[in-house]
Amino acid sequence: MRARIFLLLVAVALASQAACGGDRRARIDATPTSPPTVGSAVGPTATPAPVPEGYRTLYDELERLLTRAHERFEALPQTDAPLLAVELLPANGNRGADLLQPGALEGVRVYLDAAVALGASGVNLSIVYPLFGEREPRREEYIQFYRDVVAECRRRGLVVSVEMGPAFAGTEFSSLRVDYSGLTPAEYLDERLRQAAVAAHALEPDYLTLAEEQDTERMLTGLDIRTDDYVAMLAQARRRIDPPPGVLIGAGSGSWEAPDLIRRVISETDLDFVNIHIYPLSNGVVDYLERAVKWAGEARARGKRAIVGETWLYKASVEELRRGLSFSEVSARDPFSFWAPLDALHIETMRALASAAGIEYVSFFWSKFLFAYVDHASSAGESSVELARLSNAAAVRAMLEGRLSASGEAFRRAAGGD
């Protein structure tokens, strides 16, 4: 009975998590999950699922890119091993009012226990605009929810990273609705900075990221936010936030984005760290992994730390990236179990990359797949909504039964497990 109750609680906590953080071109398409139907979980000793013919070319391309990268980074001198973390999906701010429902915090606790058993040393929390804003009617409830979440993390000895950014409002990936029409870029960023100050003092995270994916933010808000606007906001950050002792503040970019902002963060601000998001591997011209290493090196040369706040293997080919395959189409590929060996290789590659580059913290976004996937043969015709429902339920069942997927086993090994 207890397991069944927990299954329901965590399923509810995972439900409705539209756009749960991460590369906005690869967001989770999570909708309300009910536990009766559970997808097939892939255990660590399971035979790898066959790659469907329609995905073979893409799979081979990604495998070649990852294998070369893994060999390259493993061959470099290694620094201290990075702290490995996971995205705390049930606490993602895009869930909006679902975070305040009965059972939400209990679901977070179960997820945290599973993360600790996995070997994670930290978690990433995506707290979106405008949950901590003065005009948000339930602001105090959201602040208290996240206080409770951070307290649960601290009880388990976990490092806490908080990323502040826009909600995925107005899309299928979030229940939130946000109107930016009356705001100038400067006014919007000023509100974001005030909300970051609230997070710094109410939650006291170890890392607090103030800007992360600029192209995504422009897309979601519809605001023409220039690099100069971001730099002006970040230049005020330390004075305006006045972070408590132990709270590091930083900003960064996706490795696929133009380098102008992150380089100005490195050279023109007094922030503590840069936060690099890594999803696509390459566009055929730029090697995004090498770019991340270069940015980390530039940051460290200027006395700043470097972290990877979000990463997962982005399952799109170079050609698909060039023609602009939508993030919703890419995210619908993630739940299938035949990807597990590549996700495992990606985890191992990120560990080697971080160790070689002196990156101190790496958080893996699609953490539910560290526990279970769904079978392609029995689920290929399902909608992205149904696939999310099945994969959520499969992950919950695996957590309760103490099982890991092949990628979860790779994470455990990378984190120092036997």
PDB file of C-alpha atoms in Angstrom, residues 14-19 27-34 37 171-174 328-329 331-333 335-336 368-369 374 379-393:
ATOM      1  CA  LEU A  14       6.074  14.498 -12.212  1.00  0.00           C
ATOM      2  CA  ALA A  15       2.827  15.379 -13.916  1.00  0.00           C
ATOM      3  CA  SER A  16       2.127  18.650 -15.661  1.00  0.00           C
ATOM      4  CA  GLN A  17       5.840  19.504 -15.735  1.00  0.00           C
ATOM      5  CA  ALA A  18       5.671  21.215 -19.058  1.00  0.00           C
ATOM      6  CA  ALA A  19       9.044  22.448 -20.163  1.00  0.00           C
ATOM      7  CA  ARG A  27      12.073  20.439 -23.116  1.00  0.00           C
ATOM      8  CA  ILE A  28      10.105  17.670 -21.434  1.00  0.00           C
ATOM      9  CA  ASP A  29       6.612  17.253 -22.754  1.00  0.00           C
ATOM     10  CA  ALA A  30       5.281  16.037 -19.424  1.00  0.00           C
ATOM     11  CA  THR A  31       1.565  16.014 -18.853  1.00  0.00           C
ATOM     12  CA  PRO A  32      -0.524  14.567 -16.024  1.00  0.00           C
ATOM     13  CA  THR A  33       0.710  11.078 -15.236  1.00  0.00           C
ATOM     14  CA  SER A  34      -1.502   8.357 -13.834  1.00  0.00           C
ATOM     15  CA  THR A  37      -0.170   2.056 -17.266  1.00  0.00           C
ATOM     16  CA  THR A 171       3.354  26.740 -24.998  1.00  0.00           C
ATOM     17  CA  GLU A 172       2.280  23.148 -24.549  1.00  0.00           C
ATOM     18  CA  PHE A 173       5.156  22.757 -22.099  1.00  0.00           C
ATOM     19  CA  SER A 174       3.870  24.921 -19.245  1.00  0.00           C
ATOM     20  CA  SER A 328       9.090  19.331 -29.438  1.00  0.00           C
ATOM     21  CA  GLU A 329       9.947  16.832 -32.179  1.00  0.00           C
ATOM     22  CA  SER A 331      12.085  15.837 -27.101  1.00  0.00           C
ATOM     23  CA  ALA A 332       9.548  13.240 -28.281  1.00  0.00           C
ATOM     24  CA  ARG A 333      12.493  10.989 -29.185  1.00  0.00           C
ATOM     25  CA  PRO A 335      11.837   8.385 -23.911  1.00  0.00           C
ATOM     26  CA  PHE A 336      12.807   5.364 -26.030  1.00  0.00           C
ATOM     27  CA  LYS A 368      13.994  10.491 -15.090  1.00  0.00           C
ATOM     28  CA  PHE A 369      15.650   8.455 -17.847  1.00  0.00           C
ATOM     29  CA  VAL A 374       9.850   3.094 -22.597  1.00  0.00           C
ATOM     30  CA  SER A 379       5.039   2.880 -27.918  1.00  0.00           C
ATOM     31  CA  ALA A 380       6.164   4.229 -31.297  1.00  0.00           C
ATOM     32  CA  GLY A 381       2.704   5.310 -32.394  1.00  0.00           C
ATOM     33  CA  GLU A 382       1.903   7.259 -29.243  1.00  0.00           C
ATOM     34  CA  SER A 383       1.673  11.023 -29.058  1.00  0.00           C
ATOM     35  CA  SER A 384       4.368  13.010 -27.268  1.00  0.00           C
ATOM     36  CA  VAL A 385       1.873  13.581 -24.444  1.00  0.00           C
ATOM     37  CA  GLU A 386       1.276   9.867 -24.019  1.00  0.00           C
ATOM     38  CA  LEU A 387       4.983   9.088 -24.272  1.00  0.00           C
ATOM     39  CA  ALA A 388       5.660  11.543 -21.454  1.00  0.00           C
ATOM     40  CA  ARG A 389       2.938   9.936 -19.364  1.00  0.00           C
ATOM     41  CA  LEU A 390       4.359   6.464 -19.940  1.00  0.00           C
ATOM     42  CA  SER A 391       7.946   7.501 -19.274  1.00  0.00           C
ATOM     43  CA  ASN A 392       6.999   9.339 -16.082  1.00  0.00           C
ATOM     44  CA  ALA A 393       5.175   6.288 -14.761  1.00  0.00           C
TER      45      ALA A 393
END
